Short mmCIF file of C-alpha atoms in Angstrom, two decimals:
data_model
loop_
_atom_site.label_atom_id
_atom_site.label_comp_id
_atom_site.label_asym_id
_atom_site.label_seq_id
_atom_site.Cartn_x
_atom_site.Cartn_y
_atom_site.Cartn_z
CA GLY A 1382 -3.27 -21.75 12.20
CA GLY A 1383 -3.73 -25.04 14.03
CA ASP A 1384 -6.43 -26.03 16.47
CA PRO A 1385 -6.03 -24.31 19.84
CA GLY A 1386 -6.06 -27.07 22.38
CA PRO A 1387 -9.14 -29.18 22.87
CA ARG A 1388 -11.49 -27.22 20.68
CA HIS A 1389 -12.17 -30.46 18.80
CA ALA A 1390 -13.79 -31.73 21.95
CA THR A 1391 -16.27 -28.89 21.96
CA SER A 1392 -16.82 -28.30 18.27
CA SER A 1393 -20.11 -30.19 18.24
CA GLN A 1394 -21.58 -27.98 20.94
CA PRO A 1395 -23.57 -24.86 20.17
CA ALA A 1396 -21.22 -21.87 20.25
CA ALA A 1397 -23.08 -20.22 23.10
CA SER A 1398 -22.61 -23.29 25.33
CA ARG A 1399 -18.90 -23.77 24.72
CA PRO A 1400 -16.41 -22.67 27.37
CA ALA A 1401 -14.48 -19.53 26.56
CA ALA A 1402 -11.10 -20.15 24.98
CA SER A 1403 -9.51 -18.56 28.04
CA ASP A 1404 -11.26 -20.99 30.45
CA ALA A 1405 -8.43 -23.50 30.49
CA ALA A 1406 -9.76 -25.62 33.35
CA ALA A 1407 -13.16 -26.10 31.69
CA LEU A 1408 -11.56 -26.95 28.36
CA ALA A 1409 -9.15 -29.36 30.05
CA ALA A 1410 -12.08 -31.25 31.53
CA LEU A 1411 -13.54 -31.71 28.04
CA THR A 1412 -10.36 -33.08 26.45
CA PRO A 1413 -11.00 -36.44 24.77
CA SER A 1414 -8.80 -39.29 25.93
CA ASP A 1415 -7.36 -39.92 22.47
CA ARG A 1416 -6.20 -36.35 21.84
CA ASN A 1417 -2.54 -35.95 20.97
CA ARG A 1418 -1.77 -33.33 23.59
CA ALA A 1419 1.85 -33.15 22.50
CA VAL A 1420 0.72 -31.34 19.33
CA ASP A 1421 -0.76 -28.54 21.45
CA PHE A 1422 2.31 -28.42 23.68
CA TYR A 1423 4.69 -28.22 20.73
CA ARG A 1424 2.65 -25.47 19.10
CA ALA A 1425 2.62 -23.30 22.23
CA ALA A 1426 6.29 -23.97 22.93
CA ALA A 1427 7.25 -23.09 19.35
CA MET A 1428 5.47 -19.74 19.56
CA ALA A 1429 7.27 -18.92 22.81
CA VAL A 1430 10.65 -19.91 21.37
CA VAL A 1431 10.08 -17.71 18.31
CA ALA A 1432 9.21 -14.68 20.44
CA VAL A 1433 12.16 -15.05 22.82
CA GLY A 1434 14.48 -15.91 19.94
CA HIS A 1435 13.55 -12.77 18.02
CA TRP A 1436 14.07 -10.66 21.13
CA LEU A 1437 17.46 -12.23 21.82
CA GLY A 1438 18.62 -11.86 18.22
CA MET A 1439 17.36 -8.31 17.76
CA VAL A 1440 20.16 -5.76 17.42
CA VAL A 1441 19.52 -2.02 17.40
CA VAL A 1442 22.35 0.44 16.86
CA ILE A 1443 22.63 4.17 16.25
CA ASP A 1444 24.51 4.86 13.03
CA GLN A 1445 25.36 8.55 12.51
CA GLY A 1446 22.43 9.56 14.65
CA GLU A 1447 19.98 7.27 12.86
CA LEU A 1448 18.39 4.11 14.22
CA ASP A 1449 19.50 0.97 12.44
CA GLY A 1450 18.67 -2.64 13.18
CA GLY A 1451 19.85 -6.08 12.36
CA ASN A 1452 20.28 -9.67 13.43
CA LEU A 1453 22.77 -10.79 16.05
CA LEU A 1454 24.18 -13.25 13.52
CA ASP A 1455 25.10 -10.33 11.25
CA PHE A 1456 27.48 -9.11 13.97
CA ALA A 1457 28.39 -12.35 15.77
CA PRO A 1458 27.99 -15.35 13.43
CA GLU A 1459 29.68 -17.58 16.00
CA TYR A 1460 26.27 -17.85 17.69
CA GLY A 1461 24.90 -19.75 14.71
CA TRP A 1462 24.85 -23.00 16.68
CA ILE A 1463 21.89 -21.65 18.68
CA THR A 1464 19.77 -21.87 15.53
CA TRP A 1465 19.91 -25.67 15.77
CA ILE A 1466 17.82 -25.27 18.91
CA GLY A 1467 15.80 -22.16 18.13
CA GLN A 1468 14.76 -22.86 14.52
CA VAL A 1469 11.34 -24.26 15.37
CA MET A 1470 9.34 -23.22 12.31
CA PRO A 1471 9.63 -26.66 10.62
CA LEU A 1472 8.15 -28.13 13.80
CA PHE A 1473 5.31 -25.63 13.68
CA PHE A 1474 4.42 -26.56 10.09
CA PHE A 1475 4.72 -30.24 11.07
CA VAL A 1476 2.26 -30.01 13.96
CA GLY A 1477 0.14 -27.69 11.83
CA GLY A 1478 -0.13 -30.49 9.27
CA PHE A 1479 -1.23 -32.88 12.00
CA ALA A 1480 -3.89 -30.43 13.20
CA SER A 1481 -5.08 -29.68 9.67
CA ALA A 1482 -5.44 -33.38 8.90
CA THR A 1483 -7.49 -33.88 12.07
CA SER A 1484 -9.69 -30.92 11.21
CA LEU A 1485 -10.14 -32.02 7.59
CA ARG A 1486 -11.33 -35.45 8.68
CA SER A 1487 -13.91 -33.76 10.91
CA ALA A 1488 -14.96 -31.45 8.06
CA GLU A 1489 -15.43 -34.41 5.73
CA ARG A 1490 -17.75 -36.09 8.24
CA LYS A 1491 -19.82 -32.90 8.39
CA GLY A 1492 -19.94 -32.52 4.62
CA MET A 1493 -18.00 -29.26 4.69
CA SER A 1494 -16.60 -28.16 1.33
CA PRO A 1495 -12.85 -27.52 0.89
CA ALA A 1496 -13.52 -23.82 0.23
CA ASP A 1497 -15.65 -23.49 3.38
CA TRP A 1498 -12.99 -25.26 5.44
CA THR A 1499 -10.23 -23.04 4.07
CA ALA A 1500 -12.24 -19.84 4.58
CA THR A 1501 -13.00 -20.87 8.16
CA ARG A 1502 -9.34 -21.58 8.90
CA LEU A 1503 -8.19 -18.36 7.26
CA ARG A 1504 -10.73 -16.38 9.25
CA ARG A 1505 -9.28 -17.79 12.47
CA MET A 1506 -5.73 -17.07 11.35
CA VAL A 1507 -6.15 -13.68 9.73
CA THR A 1508 -8.53 -11.98 12.16
CA PRO A 1509 -5.79 -11.47 14.79
CA ALA A 1510 -3.47 -10.20 12.04
CA VAL A 1511 -6.06 -7.64 10.96
CA ALA A 1512 -6.01 -6.21 14.48
CA LEU A 1513 -2.25 -5.78 14.11
CA ALA A 1514 -2.74 -4.22 10.68
CA GLY A 1515 -5.29 -1.79 12.08
CA PHE A 1516 -2.92 -0.73 14.84
CA TRP A 1517 -0.07 0.00 12.45
CA ALA A 1518 -2.38 1.68 9.94
CA VAL A 1519 -3.41 4.15 12.65
CA ALA A 1520 0.22 4.57 13.75
CA LEU A 1521 1.31 5.31 10.18
CA LEU A 1522 -1.49 7.83 9.76
CA ILE A 1523 -0.50 9.61 12.95
CA GLY A 1524 3.14 9.52 11.85
CA ALA A 1525 2.21 11.12 8.54
CA VAL A 1526 0.28 13.88 10.31
CA VAL A 1527 3.07 14.74 12.75
CA GLY A 1528 5.90 14.37 10.23
CA GLY A 1529 7.30 11.09 11.50
CA PHE A 1530 5.97 8.70 8.87
CA GLY A 1531 9.40 7.37 7.90
CA LEU A 1532 10.33 6.46 11.46
CA VAL A 1533 6.96 4.79 12.09
CA ALA A 1534 7.30 2.88 8.81
CA VAL A 1535 10.65 1.49 10.00
CA GLY A 1536 8.92 0.31 13.17
CA ALA A 1537 6.05 -1.23 11.20
CA ILE A 1538 8.45 -3.12 8.94
CA GLY A 1539 10.34 -4.43 11.97
CA ALA A 1540 7.10 -5.46 13.65
CA ALA A 1541 6.12 -7.38 10.50
CA ILE A 1542 9.07 -9.78 10.67
CA PRO A 1543 6.89 -12.68 11.94
CA LEU A 1544 4.38 -12.32 9.12
CA TRP A 1545 6.40 -14.32 6.58
CA PHE A 1546 5.17 -17.40 8.45
CA LEU A 1547 1.53 -16.38 8.20
CA ALA A 1548 2.00 -15.67 4.50
CA ASN A 1549 3.37 -19.16 3.89
CA TYR A 1550 0.88 -20.83 6.19
CA THR A 1551 -1.97 -19.16 4.30
CA ILE A 1552 -0.86 -20.93 1.11
CA ASP A 1553 -0.40 -24.26 2.90
CA THR A 1554 -3.86 -23.94 4.45
CA ALA A 1555 -5.48 -23.22 1.09
CA LEU A 1556 -3.76 -26.25 -0.42
CA ALA A 1557 -4.35 -28.57 2.56
CA PRO A 1558 -7.75 -30.00 1.49
CA PHE A 1559 -6.20 -31.10 -1.80
CA THR A 1560 -2.75 -32.18 -0.61
CA PHE A 1561 -4.27 -34.20 2.24
CA ARG A 1562 -6.69 -35.97 -0.10
CA TRP A 1563 -3.94 -36.69 -2.61
CA PHE A 1564 -1.58 -37.84 0.15
CA ARG A 1565 -4.08 -40.35 1.51
CA ALA A 1566 -4.72 -41.70 -1.98
CA ARG A 1567 -1.12 -41.73 -3.30
CA PRO A 1568 1.32 -40.99 -0.45
CA LEU A 1569 4.48 -42.05 -2.27
CA LEU A 1570 3.51 -40.13 -5.38
CA VAL A 1571 2.87 -36.94 -3.40
CA VAL A 1572 6.12 -37.21 -1.44
CA GLY A 1573 8.07 -38.11 -4.57
CA GLY A 1574 6.55 -35.20 -6.47
CA LEU A 1575 7.45 -32.73 -3.73
CA VAL A 1576 11.01 -34.07 -3.54
CA ALA A 1577 11.39 -33.88 -7.33
CA ILE A 1578 10.11 -30.30 -7.62
CA PHE A 1579 12.17 -29.19 -4.64
CA SER A 1580 15.32 -30.82 -6.03
CA VAL A 1581 14.94 -29.21 -9.45
CA ALA A 1582 14.44 -25.80 -7.84
CA GLU A 1583 17.44 -26.37 -5.54
CA ALA A 1584 19.59 -27.31 -8.52
CA ALA A 1585 18.44 -24.16 -10.30
CA ARG A 1586 19.61 -22.11 -7.32
CA PHE A 1587 23.15 -23.48 -7.64
CA ALA A 1588 23.01 -22.99 -11.40
CA GLY A 1589 22.50 -19.28 -10.81
CA ILE A 1590 18.87 -19.21 -11.94
CA SER A 1591 17.10 -16.70 -9.72
CA LYS A 1592 13.37 -17.20 -10.33
CA VAL A 1593 12.86 -20.97 -10.35
CA PRO A 1594 14.17 -21.58 -6.79
CA GLN A 1595 11.50 -19.27 -5.37
CA ILE A 1596 8.93 -22.05 -5.71
CA ASN A 1597 10.62 -23.71 -2.75
CA TRP A 1598 9.09 -21.00 -0.54
CA VAL A 1599 5.93 -23.06 -1.06
CA ILE A 1600 7.28 -26.57 -1.62
CA GLY A 1601 9.74 -26.53 1.28
CA TRP A 1602 7.27 -25.55 4.00
CA LEU A 1603 4.52 -27.62 2.38
CA GLY A 1604 6.78 -30.64 2.81
CA PHE A 1605 6.71 -30.26 6.59
CA GLN A 1606 2.93 -30.02 6.49
CA VAL A 1607 2.75 -33.25 4.49
CA ALA A 1608 5.03 -34.90 7.06
CA GLY A 1609 2.46 -33.82 9.65
CA PHE A 1610 -0.24 -35.47 7.54
CA ALA A 1611 1.80 -38.68 7.66
CA TRP A 1612 2.05 -38.47 11.44
CA GLN A 1613 -1.69 -37.94 11.87
CA ASP A 1614 -2.50 -40.66 9.33
CA GLY A 1615 -0.38 -43.23 11.16
CA ARG A 1616 2.12 -43.56 8.32
CA LEU A 1617 5.23 -42.76 10.36
CA PRO A 1618 7.00 -45.58 12.20
CA VAL A 1619 6.66 -45.64 15.97
CA GLY A 1620 8.87 -46.27 18.96
CA ARG A 1621 12.50 -47.10 18.30
CA LYS A 1622 11.98 -47.11 14.54
CA LEU A 1623 10.81 -43.50 14.63
CA ALA A 1624 13.73 -42.58 16.89
CA ALA A 1625 16.08 -44.24 14.40
CA LEU A 1626 14.47 -42.31 11.55
CA ALA A 1627 14.98 -39.06 13.44
CA ALA A 1628 18.61 -39.97 14.16
CA THR A 1629 19.16 -40.73 10.47
CA PHE A 1630 17.95 -37.28 9.49
CA TRP A 1631 20.16 -35.67 12.16
CA VAL A 1632 23.16 -37.43 10.63
CA LEU A 1633 22.13 -36.32 7.15
CA ALA A 1634 21.64 -32.71 8.30
CA VAL A 1635 25.06 -32.60 9.95
CA ALA A 1636 26.65 -34.17 6.88
CA ALA A 1637 24.93 -31.67 4.58
CA VAL A 1638 26.36 -28.61 6.33
CA ASN A 1639 29.82 -30.14 6.75
CA LEU A 1640 30.24 -31.77 3.35
CA GLY A 1641 27.84 -29.79 1.18
CA PRO A 1642 27.60 -26.14 0.10
CA TRP A 1643 25.05 -25.14 2.73
CA PRO A 1644 25.90 -23.01 5.78
CA ALA A 1645 25.70 -24.55 9.25
CA VAL A 1646 23.29 -21.86 10.45
CA MET A 1647 19.55 -22.58 10.23
CA LEU A 1648 18.30 -18.98 10.21
CA HIS A 1649 18.64 -16.32 7.54
CA HIS A 1650 21.06 -13.46 8.04
CA GLY A 1651 23.22 -11.22 5.91
CA GLY A 1652 26.41 -12.38 4.24
CA LEU A 1653 25.37 -15.97 3.50
CA ASP A 1654 26.04 -17.41 0.07
CA HIS A 1655 23.04 -19.71 0.41
CA SER A 1656 20.39 -18.64 2.90
CA PRO A 1657 18.89 -21.68 4.67
CA THR A 1658 15.38 -20.24 4.61
CA HIS A 1659 15.15 -17.76 1.70
CA PRO A 1660 13.88 -20.08 0.28
CA PRO A 1661 14.31 -23.34 2.28
CA THR A 1662 17.36 -25.41 1.34
CA THR A 1663 18.07 -29.12 1.41
CA ALA A 1664 19.96 -28.65 4.67
CA LEU A 1665 16.96 -26.97 6.30
CA ILE A 1666 14.64 -29.75 5.09
CA LEU A 1667 16.91 -32.43 6.56
CA PHE A 1668 17.27 -30.49 9.80
CA GLY A 1669 13.54 -29.74 10.01
CA LEU A 1670 12.56 -33.36 9.47
CA ALA A 1671 15.07 -34.46 12.10
CA TYR A 1672 13.64 -31.92 14.54
CA SER A 1673 10.04 -32.88 13.72
CA PHE A 1674 10.56 -36.64 13.86
CA THR A 1675 12.35 -36.23 17.19
CA ALA A 1676 9.31 -34.38 18.51
CA ALA A 1677 7.01 -37.11 17.18
CA ALA A 1678 9.18 -39.79 18.81
CA LEU A 1679 8.98 -37.97 22.15
CA ALA A 1680 5.23 -37.34 21.83
CA PRO A 1681 4.14 -40.45 23.81
CA ARG A 1682 6.19 -39.29 26.80
CA VAL A 1683 4.94 -35.72 26.45
CA ASN A 1684 1.37 -37.00 26.27
CA ARG A 1685 1.79 -39.08 29.43
CA TRP A 1686 3.19 -36.06 31.25
CA LEU A 1687 0.32 -33.82 30.15
CA GLU A 1688 -2.22 -36.49 31.12
CA ARG A 1689 -0.69 -36.85 34.59
CA SER A 1690 -0.21 -33.14 35.24
CA ALA A 1691 -3.53 -31.31 35.09
CA LYS A 1692 -1.75 -28.00 35.70
CA ALA A 1693 0.69 -28.49 32.81
CA TRP A 1694 -2.20 -29.30 30.47
CA GLU A 1695 -4.18 -26.26 31.60
CA VAL A 1696 -1.14 -24.05 31.01
CA THR A 1697 -0.76 -25.59 27.54
CA ILE A 1698 -4.40 -24.85 26.75
CA ALA A 1699 -4.11 -21.29 28.06
CA ALA A 1700 -0.95 -20.72 26.02
CA ASN A 1701 -2.61 -21.99 22.84
CA ALA A 1702 -5.54 -19.63 23.41
CA VAL A 1703 -3.17 -16.65 23.05
CA ALA A 1704 -0.44 -18.19 20.87
CA MET A 1705 -1.23 -16.24 17.72
CA SER A 1706 -1.54 -12.99 19.67
CA VAL A 1707 1.88 -13.58 21.22
CA TYR A 1708 3.36 -14.44 17.84
CA LEU A 1709 1.88 -11.48 15.98
CA TRP A 1710 2.53 -8.81 18.61
CA HIS A 1711 5.88 -9.79 20.13
CA MET A 1712 7.89 -7.70 17.66
CA THR A 1713 5.54 -4.74 18.04
CA ALA A 1714 6.24 -4.86 21.78
CA ALA A 1715 9.98 -4.97 21.10
CA VAL A 1716 9.76 -2.05 18.65
CA ALA A 1717 7.86 0.00 21.23
CA VAL A 1718 10.46 -0.70 23.92
CA VAL A 1719 13.27 0.29 21.54
CA ALA A 1720 11.42 3.50 20.63
CA LEU A 1721 11.04 4.41 24.30
CA ALA A 1722 14.70 3.63 24.99
CA TYR A 1723 15.75 5.71 21.99
CA ALA A 1724 13.63 8.64 23.12
CA ALA A 1725 15.17 8.41 26.59
CA ASP A 1726 18.70 8.03 25.16
CA LEU A 1727 19.03 4.61 26.83
CA LEU A 1728 19.99 2.44 23.87
CA PRO A 1729 23.17 0.51 24.64
CA GLY A 1730 26.35 1.25 22.74
CA THR A 1731 28.03 -2.08 23.45
CA GLU A 1732 29.24 -4.49 20.78
CA PRO A 1733 26.53 -7.07 19.92
CA GLY A 1734 27.26 -10.55 21.23
CA THR A 1735 29.71 -9.47 23.93
CA GLY A 1736 29.25 -10.13 27.64
CA PRO A 1737 28.10 -6.58 28.48
CA TRP A 1738 25.64 -6.68 25.57
CA TRP A 1739 24.03 -9.85 26.92
CA TRP A 1740 23.74 -8.32 30.40
CA ILE A 1741 22.04 -5.24 28.97
CA LYS A 1742 19.65 -7.56 27.11
CA ILE A 1743 18.11 -8.74 30.39
CA PRO A 1744 16.13 -5.58 31.26
CA PHE A 1745 15.09 -5.21 27.62
CA LEU A 1746 13.76 -8.77 27.61
CA ALA A 1747 11.86 -8.09 30.82
CA LEU A 1748 10.33 -4.90 29.41
CA ASN A 1749 9.41 -6.68 26.18
CA ALA A 1750 7.67 -9.43 28.13
CA LEU A 1751 5.79 -7.01 30.38
CA LEU A 1752 4.58 -4.90 27.49
CA LEU A 1753 3.65 -7.95 25.44
CA ALA A 1754 1.65 -9.37 28.36
CA ALA A 1755 -0.31 -6.12 28.61
CA VAL A 1756 -0.93 -6.04 24.86
CA VAL A 1757 -1.98 -9.69 24.69
CA LYS A 1758 -4.46 -9.15 27.50
CA ARG A 1759 -6.19 -6.58 25.29
CA VAL A 1760 -5.98 -8.32 21.91
CA ALA A 1761 -6.35 -11.99 22.88
CA PRO A 1762 -10.18 -11.81 23.00
CA ILE A 1763 -10.08 -11.06 19.26
CA GLU A 1764 -8.13 -14.27 18.66
CA GLN A 1765 -10.34 -16.29 21.00
CA ARG A 1766 -13.57 -15.14 19.38
CA ALA A 1767 -12.14 -16.13 16.00
CA LEU A 1768 -11.02 -19.52 17.34
CA LEU A 1769 -14.42 -20.40 18.78
CA GLY A 1770 -16.43 -18.87 15.96
CA GLY A 1771 -18.57 -20.90 13.63
CA SER A 1772 -17.95 -21.99 10.07
CA VAL A 1773 -17.64 -19.59 7.15
CA ARG A 1774 -19.59 -20.40 4.01
CA TRP A 1775 -17.60 -19.51 0.89
CA ARG A 1776 -20.04 -18.72 -1.88
CA TRP A 1777 -17.69 -18.12 -4.82
CA GLY A 1778 -16.16 -21.50 -5.61
CA THR A 1779 -12.87 -23.24 -4.91
CA ALA A 1780 -10.80 -21.43 -7.55
CA SER A 1781 -11.70 -18.02 -6.13
CA MET A 1782 -10.74 -19.26 -2.66
CA LEU A 1783 -7.28 -20.18 -3.91
CA VAL A 1784 -6.90 -16.81 -5.62
CA ALA A 1785 -7.99 -14.96 -2.48
CA ALA A 1786 -5.52 -16.97 -0.40
CA ALA A 1787 -2.69 -16.17 -2.83
CA VAL A 1788 -3.46 -12.44 -2.77
CA LEU A 1789 -3.78 -12.51 1.01
CA SER A 1790 -0.45 -14.31 1.31
CA ALA A 1791 1.26 -11.74 -0.92
CA SER A 1792 -0.21 -8.85 1.06
CA LEU A 1793 1.00 -10.32 4.36
CA LYS A 1794 4.46 -10.94 2.92
CA SER A 1795 4.68 -7.37 1.62
CA TRP A 1796 4.48 -5.87 5.12
CA SER A 1797 8.12 -6.68 5.78
CA THR A 1798 9.32 -5.21 2.47
CA PRO A 1799 11.62 -2.22 3.18
CA ASN A 1800 9.42 0.08 1.13
CA ALA A 1801 6.82 2.32 2.76
CA THR A 1802 4.50 2.30 -0.25
CA VAL A 1803 4.48 -1.50 -0.44
CA LEU A 1804 3.98 -1.65 3.33
CA VAL A 1805 0.89 0.56 3.20
CA ALA A 1806 -0.49 -1.37 0.23
CA GLY A 1807 0.02 -4.68 2.01
CA ILE A 1808 -1.74 -3.52 5.16
CA THR A 1809 -4.60 -2.08 3.13
CA VAL A 1810 -5.11 -5.22 1.03
CA THR A 1811 -4.99 -7.48 4.08
CA ILE A 1812 -7.70 -5.49 5.84
CA ALA A 1813 -9.77 -5.24 2.66
CA ILE A 1814 -9.75 -8.98 1.93
CA TRP A 1815 -10.67 -9.82 5.50
CA ALA A 1816 -13.46 -7.23 5.61
CA ALA A 1817 -14.91 -8.21 2.24
CA LEU A 1818 -14.62 -11.98 2.37
CA LEU A 1819 -13.91 -13.35 5.84
CA ALA A 1820 -15.29 -11.03 8.52
CA ASP A 1821 -18.61 -11.58 10.27
CA ARG A 1822 -19.81 -14.38 8.05
CA PRO A 1823 -20.24 -17.29 10.46
CA VAL A 1824 -22.71 -20.05 9.74
CA ARG A 1825 -22.81 -21.78 13.06
CA SER A 1826 -25.13 -24.59 12.12
CA ALA A 1827 -24.10 -25.01 8.50
CA ARG A 1828 -23.86 -28.50 7.03
CA ARG A 1829 -24.48 -30.27 10.30
#
């Protein structure tokens, strides 16, 4: 969803003359001196952490001859402390806010409308997801023909686990032109409004009201994006003051889970009275801001390292060029490896979280990585063409753009619903919206 490395440096060039997204050395040479390289590094690192974290936490068991899956924390909650390292999604929304603010400033200079900007960003985000949707649509069709639709549907639902992020990020992207403008005009009012709405919804959760808290699916993650706006807009403190702010939020996060009603874990799993992420809780917000402000405080050092090390910067650029492909396909790779192991009767029967279970994880992780690398090599060009594509002109007004984004978000979210009919509908709607509204509509010289 953010900008993939130094594309800002090349955005004024004709598309045909720009280096390919995979040409890391050429892109590195074009990086402007004032670019915040740490944003790109954090984005790529977050994607890698998510993929490895999902693989490590994935549990597959055979229950009465049937495949069943779950989360490691369902079986071994004592590993919850790892989530204080591996819960990187607040950081991703934070750096996404920084990137969106940078892009919106550029769009304003070019006279690009909010709807055009949003459509262009969604095209870059959703095009790689449509490739995933197409793959699973074909797999489901084949499964239906050969009588294995139910099993394939289970795989498709498992592979869709990462899509909750894309669903939320779609909403944040559609709102970004407005929230960024409002934030620059009235920063305290925007932050205060978000805190007030979030607090009311959080109170409703503890009052046993089921519907009202769901708004925090939007407000919670939007808050991290707005924090990213503040970073890009120079409204965060710097140096030791920023480090002190981060430390303050770490103290508040620790206090919240020790003195408040929230669990200490920062990832959702079964058996929790109050899930930290379904929707985001106060504890997750405090933790996420602590994590994000720590990253911002370390950014000057990360930037100096990436400026000194040409190789590290080239690797960062190369990783960003395939980041969405890695994110979208890493669970599909894991599902495929599990399917092969199941067919070969090689699934482990050890207790999740035990020493033998961790040892058996090693070859599975290696196979996941090898298969994912092969898949990414094939699908990454789709992502890279979308990243370097031109602007999209939205011809139907701002309101229709917001409606389309909401429907698209709902369709992406529905993939992971444990219902085959909803799954098929979600895949179909995602492909249909992309094909009808976002595909093959570049205007490369528009509004220049």
